[in-house]
mmCIF file of C-alpha atoms and ligand atoms in Angstrom:
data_model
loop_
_atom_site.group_PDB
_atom_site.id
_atom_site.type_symbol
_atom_site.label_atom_id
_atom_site.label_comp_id
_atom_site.label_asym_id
_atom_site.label_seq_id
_atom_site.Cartn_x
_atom_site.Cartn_y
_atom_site.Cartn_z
ATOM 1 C CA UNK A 1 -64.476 58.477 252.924
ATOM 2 C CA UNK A 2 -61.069 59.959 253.882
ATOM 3 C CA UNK A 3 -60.927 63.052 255.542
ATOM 4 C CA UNK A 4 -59.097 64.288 252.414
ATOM 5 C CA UNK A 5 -61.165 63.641 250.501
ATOM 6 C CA UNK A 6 -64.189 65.214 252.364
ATOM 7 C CA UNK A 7 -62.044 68.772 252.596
ATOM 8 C CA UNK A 8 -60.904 68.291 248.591
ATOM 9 C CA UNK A 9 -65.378 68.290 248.370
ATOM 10 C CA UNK A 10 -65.745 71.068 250.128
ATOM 11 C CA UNK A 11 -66.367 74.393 248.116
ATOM 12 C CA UNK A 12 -64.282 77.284 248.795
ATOM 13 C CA UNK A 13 -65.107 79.841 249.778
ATOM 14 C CA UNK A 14 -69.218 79.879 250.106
ATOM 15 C CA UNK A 15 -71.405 81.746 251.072
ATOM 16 C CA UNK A 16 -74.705 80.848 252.501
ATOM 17 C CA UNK A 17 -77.820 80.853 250.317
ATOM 18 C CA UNK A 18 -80.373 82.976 251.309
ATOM 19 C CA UNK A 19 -84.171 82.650 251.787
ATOM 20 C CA UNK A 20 -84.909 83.288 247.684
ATOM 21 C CA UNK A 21 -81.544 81.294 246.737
ATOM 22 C CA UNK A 22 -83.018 78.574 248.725
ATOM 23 C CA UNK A 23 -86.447 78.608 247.309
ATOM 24 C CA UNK A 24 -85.049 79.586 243.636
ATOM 25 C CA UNK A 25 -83.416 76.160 244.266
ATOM 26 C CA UNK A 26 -86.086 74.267 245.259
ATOM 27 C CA UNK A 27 -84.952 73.858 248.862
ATOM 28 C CA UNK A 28 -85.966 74.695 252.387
ATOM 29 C CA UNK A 29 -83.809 75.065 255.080
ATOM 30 C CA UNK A 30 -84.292 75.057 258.705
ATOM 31 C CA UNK A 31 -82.349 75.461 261.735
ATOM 32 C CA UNK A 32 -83.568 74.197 265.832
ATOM 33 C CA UNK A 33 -80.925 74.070 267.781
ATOM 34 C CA UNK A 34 -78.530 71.223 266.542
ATOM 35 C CA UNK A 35 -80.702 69.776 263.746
ATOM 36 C CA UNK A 36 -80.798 71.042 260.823
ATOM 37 C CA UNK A 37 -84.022 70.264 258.118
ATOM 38 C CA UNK A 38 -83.325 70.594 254.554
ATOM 39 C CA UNK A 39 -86.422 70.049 252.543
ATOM 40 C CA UNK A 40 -86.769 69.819 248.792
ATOM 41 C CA UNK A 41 -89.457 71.720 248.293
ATOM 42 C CA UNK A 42 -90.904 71.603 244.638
ATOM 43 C CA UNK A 43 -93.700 69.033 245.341
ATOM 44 C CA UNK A 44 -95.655 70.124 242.246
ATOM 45 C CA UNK A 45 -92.706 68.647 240.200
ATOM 46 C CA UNK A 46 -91.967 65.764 242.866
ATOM 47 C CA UNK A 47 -89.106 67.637 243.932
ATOM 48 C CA UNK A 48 -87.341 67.060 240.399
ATOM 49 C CA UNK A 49 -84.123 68.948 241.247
ATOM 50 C CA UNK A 50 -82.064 71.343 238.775
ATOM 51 C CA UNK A 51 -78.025 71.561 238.594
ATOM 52 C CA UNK A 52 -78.874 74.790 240.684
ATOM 53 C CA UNK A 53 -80.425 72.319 243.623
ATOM 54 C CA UNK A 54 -77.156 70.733 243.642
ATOM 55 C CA UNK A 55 -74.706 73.714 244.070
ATOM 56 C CA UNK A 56 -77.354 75.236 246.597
ATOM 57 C CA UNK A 57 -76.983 72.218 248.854
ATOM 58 C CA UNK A 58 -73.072 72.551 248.446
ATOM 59 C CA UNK A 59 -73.231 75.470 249.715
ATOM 60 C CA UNK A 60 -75.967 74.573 252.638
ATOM 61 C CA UNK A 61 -73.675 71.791 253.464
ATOM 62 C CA UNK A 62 -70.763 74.083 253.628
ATOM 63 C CA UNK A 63 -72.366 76.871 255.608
ATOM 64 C CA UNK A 64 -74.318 74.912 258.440
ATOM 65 C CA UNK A 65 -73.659 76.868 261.281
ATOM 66 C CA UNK A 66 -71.247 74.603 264.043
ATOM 67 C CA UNK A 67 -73.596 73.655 266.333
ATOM 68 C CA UNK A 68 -75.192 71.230 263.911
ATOM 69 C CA UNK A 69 -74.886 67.500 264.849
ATOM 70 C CA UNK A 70 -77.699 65.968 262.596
ATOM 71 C CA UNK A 71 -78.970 67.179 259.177
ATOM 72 C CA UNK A 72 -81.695 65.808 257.896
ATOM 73 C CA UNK A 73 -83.207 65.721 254.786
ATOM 74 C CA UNK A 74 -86.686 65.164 253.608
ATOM 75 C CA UNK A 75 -88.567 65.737 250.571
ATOM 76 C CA UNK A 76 -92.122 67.647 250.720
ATOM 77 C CA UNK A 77 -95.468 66.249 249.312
ATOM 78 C CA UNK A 78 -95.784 62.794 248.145
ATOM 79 C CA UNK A 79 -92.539 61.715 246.526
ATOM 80 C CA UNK A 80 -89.194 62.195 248.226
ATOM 81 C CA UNK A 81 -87.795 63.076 244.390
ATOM 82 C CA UNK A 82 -87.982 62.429 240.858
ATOM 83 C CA UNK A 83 -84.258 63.111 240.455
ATOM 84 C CA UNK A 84 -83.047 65.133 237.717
ATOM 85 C CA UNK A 85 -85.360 67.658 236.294
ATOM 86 C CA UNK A 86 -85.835 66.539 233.271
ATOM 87 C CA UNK A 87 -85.856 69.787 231.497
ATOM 88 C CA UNK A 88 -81.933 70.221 232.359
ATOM 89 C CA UNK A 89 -81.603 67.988 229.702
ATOM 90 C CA UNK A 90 -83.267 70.046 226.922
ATOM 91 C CA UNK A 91 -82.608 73.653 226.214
ATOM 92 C CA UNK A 92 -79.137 73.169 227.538
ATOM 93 C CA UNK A 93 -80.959 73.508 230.737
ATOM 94 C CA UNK A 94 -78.560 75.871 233.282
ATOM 95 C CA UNK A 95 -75.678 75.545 231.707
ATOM 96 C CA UNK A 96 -75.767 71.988 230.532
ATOM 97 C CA UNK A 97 -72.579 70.361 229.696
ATOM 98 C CA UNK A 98 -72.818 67.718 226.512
ATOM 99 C CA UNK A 99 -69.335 66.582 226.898
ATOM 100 C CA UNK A 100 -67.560 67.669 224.297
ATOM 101 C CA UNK A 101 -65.066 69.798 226.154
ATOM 102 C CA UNK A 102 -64.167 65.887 228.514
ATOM 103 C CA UNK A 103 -61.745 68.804 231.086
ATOM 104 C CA UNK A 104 -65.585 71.395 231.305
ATOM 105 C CA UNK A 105 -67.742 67.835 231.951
ATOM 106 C CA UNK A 106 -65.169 66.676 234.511
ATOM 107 C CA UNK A 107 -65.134 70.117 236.230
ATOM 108 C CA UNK A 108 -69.033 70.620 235.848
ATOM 109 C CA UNK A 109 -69.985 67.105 236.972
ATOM 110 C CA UNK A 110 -67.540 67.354 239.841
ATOM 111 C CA UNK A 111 -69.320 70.780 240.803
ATOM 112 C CA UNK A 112 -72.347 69.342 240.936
ATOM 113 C CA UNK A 113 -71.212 66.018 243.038
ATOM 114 C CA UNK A 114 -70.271 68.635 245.951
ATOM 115 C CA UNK A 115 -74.238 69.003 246.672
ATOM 116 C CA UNK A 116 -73.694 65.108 247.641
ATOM 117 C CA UNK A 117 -70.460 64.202 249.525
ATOM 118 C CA UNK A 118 -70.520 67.220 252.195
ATOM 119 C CA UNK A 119 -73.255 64.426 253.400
ATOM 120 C CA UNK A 120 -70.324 62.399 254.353
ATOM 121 C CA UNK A 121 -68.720 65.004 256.755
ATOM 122 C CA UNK A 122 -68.062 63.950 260.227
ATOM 123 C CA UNK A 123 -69.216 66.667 262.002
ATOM 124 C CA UNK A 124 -72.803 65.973 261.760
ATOM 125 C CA UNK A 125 -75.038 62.279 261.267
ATOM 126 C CA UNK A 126 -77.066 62.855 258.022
ATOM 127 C CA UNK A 127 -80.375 61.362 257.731
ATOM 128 C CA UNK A 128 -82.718 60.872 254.804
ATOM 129 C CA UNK A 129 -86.438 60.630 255.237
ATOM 130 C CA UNK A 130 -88.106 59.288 252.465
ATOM 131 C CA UNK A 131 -91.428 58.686 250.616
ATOM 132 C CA UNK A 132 -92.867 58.049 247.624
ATOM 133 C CA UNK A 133 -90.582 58.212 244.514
ATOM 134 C CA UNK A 134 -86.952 57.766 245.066
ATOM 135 C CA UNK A 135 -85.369 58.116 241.831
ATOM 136 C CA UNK A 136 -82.131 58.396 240.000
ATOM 137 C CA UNK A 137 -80.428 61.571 241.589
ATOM 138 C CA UNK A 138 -82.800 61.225 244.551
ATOM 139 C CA UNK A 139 -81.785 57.850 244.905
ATOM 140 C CA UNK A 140 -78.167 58.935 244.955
ATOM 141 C CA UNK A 141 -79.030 62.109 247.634
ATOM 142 C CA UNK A 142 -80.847 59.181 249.859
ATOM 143 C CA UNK A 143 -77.331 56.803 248.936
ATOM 144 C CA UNK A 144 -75.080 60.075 250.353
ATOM 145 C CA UNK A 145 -76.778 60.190 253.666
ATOM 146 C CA UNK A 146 -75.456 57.878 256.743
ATOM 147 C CA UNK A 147 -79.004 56.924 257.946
ATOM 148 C CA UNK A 148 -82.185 56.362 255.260
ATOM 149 C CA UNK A 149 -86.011 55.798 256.739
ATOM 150 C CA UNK A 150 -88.104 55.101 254.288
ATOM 151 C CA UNK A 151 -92.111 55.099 254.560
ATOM 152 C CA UNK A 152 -93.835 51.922 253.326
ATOM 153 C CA UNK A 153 -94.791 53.678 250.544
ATOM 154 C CA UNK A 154 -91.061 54.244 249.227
ATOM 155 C CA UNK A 155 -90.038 52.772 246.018
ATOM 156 C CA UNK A 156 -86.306 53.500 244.722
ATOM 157 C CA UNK A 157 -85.500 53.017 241.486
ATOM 158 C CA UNK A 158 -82.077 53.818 240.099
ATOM 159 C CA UNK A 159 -83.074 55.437 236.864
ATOM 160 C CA UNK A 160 -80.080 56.919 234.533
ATOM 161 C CA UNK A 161 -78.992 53.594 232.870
ATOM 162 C CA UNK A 162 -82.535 53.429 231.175
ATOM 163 C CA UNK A 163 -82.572 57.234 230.371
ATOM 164 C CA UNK A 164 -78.851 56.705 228.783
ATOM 165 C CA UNK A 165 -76.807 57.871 231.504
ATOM 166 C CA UNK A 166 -74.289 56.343 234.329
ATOM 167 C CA UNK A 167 -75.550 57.129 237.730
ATOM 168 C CA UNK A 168 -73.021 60.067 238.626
ATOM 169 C CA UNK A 169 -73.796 61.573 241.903
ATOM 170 C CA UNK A 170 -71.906 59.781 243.722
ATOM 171 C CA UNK A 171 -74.304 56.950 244.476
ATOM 172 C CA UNK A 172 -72.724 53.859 242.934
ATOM 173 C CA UNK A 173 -70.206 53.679 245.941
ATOM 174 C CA UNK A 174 -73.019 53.191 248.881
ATOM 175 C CA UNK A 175 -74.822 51.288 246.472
ATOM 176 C CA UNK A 176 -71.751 48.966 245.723
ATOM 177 C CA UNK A 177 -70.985 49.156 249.505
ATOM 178 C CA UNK A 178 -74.535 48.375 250.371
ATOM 179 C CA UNK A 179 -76.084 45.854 248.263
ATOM 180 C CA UNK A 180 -73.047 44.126 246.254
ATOM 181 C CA UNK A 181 -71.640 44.789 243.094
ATOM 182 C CA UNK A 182 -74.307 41.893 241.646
ATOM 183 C CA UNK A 183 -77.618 43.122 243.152
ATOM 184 C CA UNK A 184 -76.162 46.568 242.372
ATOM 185 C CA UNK A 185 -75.475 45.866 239.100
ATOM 186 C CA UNK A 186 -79.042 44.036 238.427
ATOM 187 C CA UNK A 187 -81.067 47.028 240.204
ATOM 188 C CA UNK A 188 -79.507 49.607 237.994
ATOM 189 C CA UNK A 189 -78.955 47.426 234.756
ATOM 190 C CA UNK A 190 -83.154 46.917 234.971
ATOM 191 C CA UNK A 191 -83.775 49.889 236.521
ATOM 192 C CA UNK A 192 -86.592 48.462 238.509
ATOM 193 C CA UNK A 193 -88.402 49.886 240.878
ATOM 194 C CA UNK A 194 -87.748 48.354 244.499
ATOM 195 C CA UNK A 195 -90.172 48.950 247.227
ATOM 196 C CA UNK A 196 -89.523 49.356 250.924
ATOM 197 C CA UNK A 197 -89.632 46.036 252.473
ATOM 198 C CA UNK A 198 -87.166 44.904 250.184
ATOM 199 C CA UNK A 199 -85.344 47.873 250.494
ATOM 200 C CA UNK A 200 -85.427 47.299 254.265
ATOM 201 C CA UNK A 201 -83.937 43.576 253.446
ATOM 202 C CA UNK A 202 -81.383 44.736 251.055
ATOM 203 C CA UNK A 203 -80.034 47.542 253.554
ATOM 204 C CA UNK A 204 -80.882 50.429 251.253
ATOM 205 C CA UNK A 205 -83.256 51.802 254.202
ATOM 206 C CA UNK A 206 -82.204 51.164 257.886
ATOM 207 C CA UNK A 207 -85.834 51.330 259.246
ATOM 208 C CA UNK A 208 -89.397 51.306 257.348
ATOM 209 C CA UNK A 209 -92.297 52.990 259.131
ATOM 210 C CA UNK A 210 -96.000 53.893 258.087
ATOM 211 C CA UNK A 211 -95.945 56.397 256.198
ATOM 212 C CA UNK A 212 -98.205 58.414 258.728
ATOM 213 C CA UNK A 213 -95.499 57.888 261.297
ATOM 214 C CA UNK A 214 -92.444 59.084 259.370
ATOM 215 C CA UNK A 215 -91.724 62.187 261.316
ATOM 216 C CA UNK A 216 -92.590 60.794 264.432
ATOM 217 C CA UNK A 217 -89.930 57.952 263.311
ATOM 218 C CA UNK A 218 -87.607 60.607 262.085
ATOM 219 C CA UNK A 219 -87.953 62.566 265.706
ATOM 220 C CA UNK A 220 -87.136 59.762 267.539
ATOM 221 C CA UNK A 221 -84.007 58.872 265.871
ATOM 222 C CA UNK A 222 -82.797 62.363 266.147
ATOM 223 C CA UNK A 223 -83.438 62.587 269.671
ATOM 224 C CA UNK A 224 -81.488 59.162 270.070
ATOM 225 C CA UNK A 225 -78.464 60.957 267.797
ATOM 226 C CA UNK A 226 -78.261 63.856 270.333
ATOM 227 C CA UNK A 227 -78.530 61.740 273.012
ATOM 228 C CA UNK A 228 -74.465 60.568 272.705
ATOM 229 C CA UNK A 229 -71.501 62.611 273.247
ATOM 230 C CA UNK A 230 -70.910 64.985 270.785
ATOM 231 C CA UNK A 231 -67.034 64.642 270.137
ATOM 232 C CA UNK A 232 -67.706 60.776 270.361
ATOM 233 C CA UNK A 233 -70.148 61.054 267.507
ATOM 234 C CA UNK A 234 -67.906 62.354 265.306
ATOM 235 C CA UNK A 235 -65.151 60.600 265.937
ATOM 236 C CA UNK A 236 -67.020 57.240 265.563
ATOM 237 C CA UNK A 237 -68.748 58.373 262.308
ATOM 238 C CA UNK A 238 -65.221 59.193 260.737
ATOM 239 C CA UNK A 239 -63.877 55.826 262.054
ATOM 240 C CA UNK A 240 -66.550 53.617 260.374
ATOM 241 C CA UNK A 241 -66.596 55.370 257.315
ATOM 242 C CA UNK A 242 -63.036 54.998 257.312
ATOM 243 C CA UNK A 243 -63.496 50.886 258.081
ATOM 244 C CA UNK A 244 -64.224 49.649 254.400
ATOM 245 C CA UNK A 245 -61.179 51.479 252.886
ATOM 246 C CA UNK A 246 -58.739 50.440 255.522
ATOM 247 C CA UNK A 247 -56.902 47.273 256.252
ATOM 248 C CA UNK A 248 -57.388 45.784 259.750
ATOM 249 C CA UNK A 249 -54.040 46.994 260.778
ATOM 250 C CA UNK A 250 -54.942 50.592 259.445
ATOM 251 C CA UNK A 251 -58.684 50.597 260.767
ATOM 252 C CA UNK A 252 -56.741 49.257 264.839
ATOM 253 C CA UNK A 253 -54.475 51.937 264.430
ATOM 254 C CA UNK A 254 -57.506 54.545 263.368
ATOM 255 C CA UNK A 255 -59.464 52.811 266.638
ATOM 256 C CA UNK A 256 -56.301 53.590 268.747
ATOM 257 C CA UNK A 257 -55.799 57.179 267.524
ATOM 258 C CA UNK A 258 -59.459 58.484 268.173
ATOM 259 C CA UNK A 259 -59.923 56.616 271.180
ATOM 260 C CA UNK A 260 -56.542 58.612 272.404
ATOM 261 C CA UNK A 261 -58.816 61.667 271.440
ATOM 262 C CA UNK A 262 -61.681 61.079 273.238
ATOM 263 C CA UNK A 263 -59.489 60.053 276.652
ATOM 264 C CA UNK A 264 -57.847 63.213 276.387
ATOM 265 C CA UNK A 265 -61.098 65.027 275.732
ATOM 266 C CA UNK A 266 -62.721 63.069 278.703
ATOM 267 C CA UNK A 267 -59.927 62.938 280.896
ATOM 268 C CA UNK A 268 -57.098 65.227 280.111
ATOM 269 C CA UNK A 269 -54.873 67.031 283.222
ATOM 270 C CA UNK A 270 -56.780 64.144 285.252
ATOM 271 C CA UNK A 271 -54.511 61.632 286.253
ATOM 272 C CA UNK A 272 -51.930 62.356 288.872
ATOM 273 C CA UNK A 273 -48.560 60.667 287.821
HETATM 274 N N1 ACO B 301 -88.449 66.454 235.992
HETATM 275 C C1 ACO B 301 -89.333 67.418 235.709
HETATM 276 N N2 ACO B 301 -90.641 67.339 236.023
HETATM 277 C C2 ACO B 301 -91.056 66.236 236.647
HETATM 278 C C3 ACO B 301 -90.185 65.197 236.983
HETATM 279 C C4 ACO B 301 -88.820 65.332 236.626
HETATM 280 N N3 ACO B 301 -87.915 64.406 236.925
HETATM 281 N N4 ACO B 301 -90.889 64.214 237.601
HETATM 282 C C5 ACO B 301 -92.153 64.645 237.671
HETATM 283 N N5 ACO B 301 -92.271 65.846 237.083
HETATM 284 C C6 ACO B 301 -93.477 66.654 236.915
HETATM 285 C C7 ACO B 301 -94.423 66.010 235.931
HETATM 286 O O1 ACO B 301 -94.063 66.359 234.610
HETATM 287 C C8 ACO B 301 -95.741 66.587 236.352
HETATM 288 O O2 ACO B 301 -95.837 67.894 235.849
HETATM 289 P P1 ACO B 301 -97.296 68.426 235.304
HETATM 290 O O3 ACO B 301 -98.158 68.467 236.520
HETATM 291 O O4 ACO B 301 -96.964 69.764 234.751
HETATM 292 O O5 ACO B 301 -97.744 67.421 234.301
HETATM 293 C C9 ACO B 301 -95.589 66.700 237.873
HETATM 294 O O6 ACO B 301 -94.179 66.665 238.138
HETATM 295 C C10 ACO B 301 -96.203 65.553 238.607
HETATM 296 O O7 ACO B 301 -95.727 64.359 238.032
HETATM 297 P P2 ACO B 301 -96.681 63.106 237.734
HETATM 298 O O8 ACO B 301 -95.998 62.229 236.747
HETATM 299 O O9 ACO B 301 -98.055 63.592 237.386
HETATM 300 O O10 ACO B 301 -96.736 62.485 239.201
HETATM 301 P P3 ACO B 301 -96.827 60.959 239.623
HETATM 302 O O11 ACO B 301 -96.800 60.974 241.107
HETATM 303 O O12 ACO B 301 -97.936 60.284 238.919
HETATM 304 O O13 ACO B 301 -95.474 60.271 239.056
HETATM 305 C C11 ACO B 301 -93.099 60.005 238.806
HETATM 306 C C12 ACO B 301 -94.262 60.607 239.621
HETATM 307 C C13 ACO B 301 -93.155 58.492 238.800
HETATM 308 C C14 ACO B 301 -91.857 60.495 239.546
HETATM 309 C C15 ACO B 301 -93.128 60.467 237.346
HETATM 310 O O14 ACO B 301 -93.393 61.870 237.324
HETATM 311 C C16 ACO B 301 -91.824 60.237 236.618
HETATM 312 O O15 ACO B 301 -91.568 59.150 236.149
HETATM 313 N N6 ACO B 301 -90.960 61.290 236.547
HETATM 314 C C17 ACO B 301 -89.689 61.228 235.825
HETATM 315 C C18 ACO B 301 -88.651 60.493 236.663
HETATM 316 C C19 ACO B 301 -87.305 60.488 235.980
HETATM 317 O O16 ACO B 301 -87.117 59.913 234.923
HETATM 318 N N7 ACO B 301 -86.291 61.157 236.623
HETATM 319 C C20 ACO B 301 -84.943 61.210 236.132
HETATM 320 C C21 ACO B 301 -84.115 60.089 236.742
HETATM 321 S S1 ACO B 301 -82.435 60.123 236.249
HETATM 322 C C22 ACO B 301 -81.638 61.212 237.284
HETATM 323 O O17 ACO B 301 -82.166 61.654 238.270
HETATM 324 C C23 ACO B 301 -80.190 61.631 236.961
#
């Protein structure tokens, strides 16, 4: 994604949730150093999230204090999600939008998408841990992250074509970029439920682990992600994301202009002419 397009995502201004904005939400948030843990924590309802999930992780996304280089997210209890609460969809749930006013959808669907694509931002690796049921807009929040671990026990299924709906939170793009636009099209045209090995095979989770061992697996990688140069982190996560979108003579040039970064960063004022 373009850096544009990342800045256009992010809400202004925001403030950071608190404590009972977090939990009203459904979320957990914690902060060690340069890892930050966001949890979605409402296990009784397989951490079904609401539209007021969504902004809250905006806003968590746009309030992560600086010294953040990996955000991971994880999902308490035995599912990762159930995606949408279903009960948004009846009793015009929090301020449900049915479409009629196509400029109000746009806006409120667009709102909404913001608790996804500040996943994308350079300035920290985002990782999803996941287990159980990965479904529909927990699919997608899986999708937004750069890095997915899966349990053995994971099983994905993209859900809103069988409920009605178009998946809209911003997951067909990974998915497209990920699988194909055949295999994507079959997985959410059937809306089958795909397990972890063959999620493993089809790239939709980097590594599979026990499901015991997912935090340990999740620990390691972190530890691994902090392990390389901070700058050069970010400016190599902003140059692949770039890669698919850019022709090779735009993606060289991209190469050439963050590698001039990171010299000057490294070696600035060094060399004697
Ligand atoms: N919204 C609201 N409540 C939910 C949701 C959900 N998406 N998913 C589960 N729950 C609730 C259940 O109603 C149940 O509540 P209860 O204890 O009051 O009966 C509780 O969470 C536990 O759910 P179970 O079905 O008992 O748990 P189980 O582990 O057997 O099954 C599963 C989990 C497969 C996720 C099942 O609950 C399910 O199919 N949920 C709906 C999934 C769905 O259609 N999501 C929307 C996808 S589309 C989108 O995200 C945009």
């Amino acid at each position: 994604m373009a850096d544009a397009e990342i800045t256009q995502a992010r809400p202004e201004p925001a403030s950071a949730p608190t404590a009972d904005e977090l939990a009203a939400a459904g979320l957990r948030l914690e902060v060690d150093g340069a890892v930050a843990t966001v949890t979605l924590d409402r296990p009784e309802r397989r951490n079904a999230m609401t539209f007021t999930t969504w902004r809250t992780l905006a806003r968590v996304g746009a309030t992560l204090p600086e010294q953040i280089r990996v955000v991971v997210l994880r999902g308490e209890g035995p599912s990762f999600s159930a995606g949408i609460d279903l009960g948004m969809f009846s009793g015009g749930g929090e301020g449900f939008s049915d479409g009629a006013d196509a400029e109000a959808t746009d806006a409120f669907i667009a709102d909404l998408q913001r608790g996804y694509t500040w996943l994308r931002d350079p300035r920290f690796v985002t990782v999803a841990a996941v287990q159980g049921h990965v479904i529909g807009g927990g699919f997608q929040l899986a999708l937004a992250c750069d890095i997915r671990i899966a349990a053995d026990d994971a099983r994905f299924c993209m859900k809103e074509p069988a409920l009605g709906l178009v998946p809209d939170l911003t997951g067909t793009k990974p998915l497209v970029e990920i699988v194909g636009v055949n295999r994507a099209l079959e997985l959410c045209l059937t809306a089958r439920t795909v397990g972890a090995e063959e999620a493993a095979r089809l790239g939709i989770a980097e590594t599979v682990v026990p499901r015991e061992g997912l935090d340990a697996a999740v620990g390691e990688l972190v530890a691994a992600l902090l392990a390389v140069n901070p700058g050069a982190a970010v400016a190599t996560k902003r140059l692949l994301w770039e890669a698919s979108e850019n022709t090779l003579e735009q993606q060289c040039a991209a190469e050439r202009r963050e590698q001039i970064g990171r010299l000057r960063e490294m070696f600035g004022g060094q060399k004697q002419s």
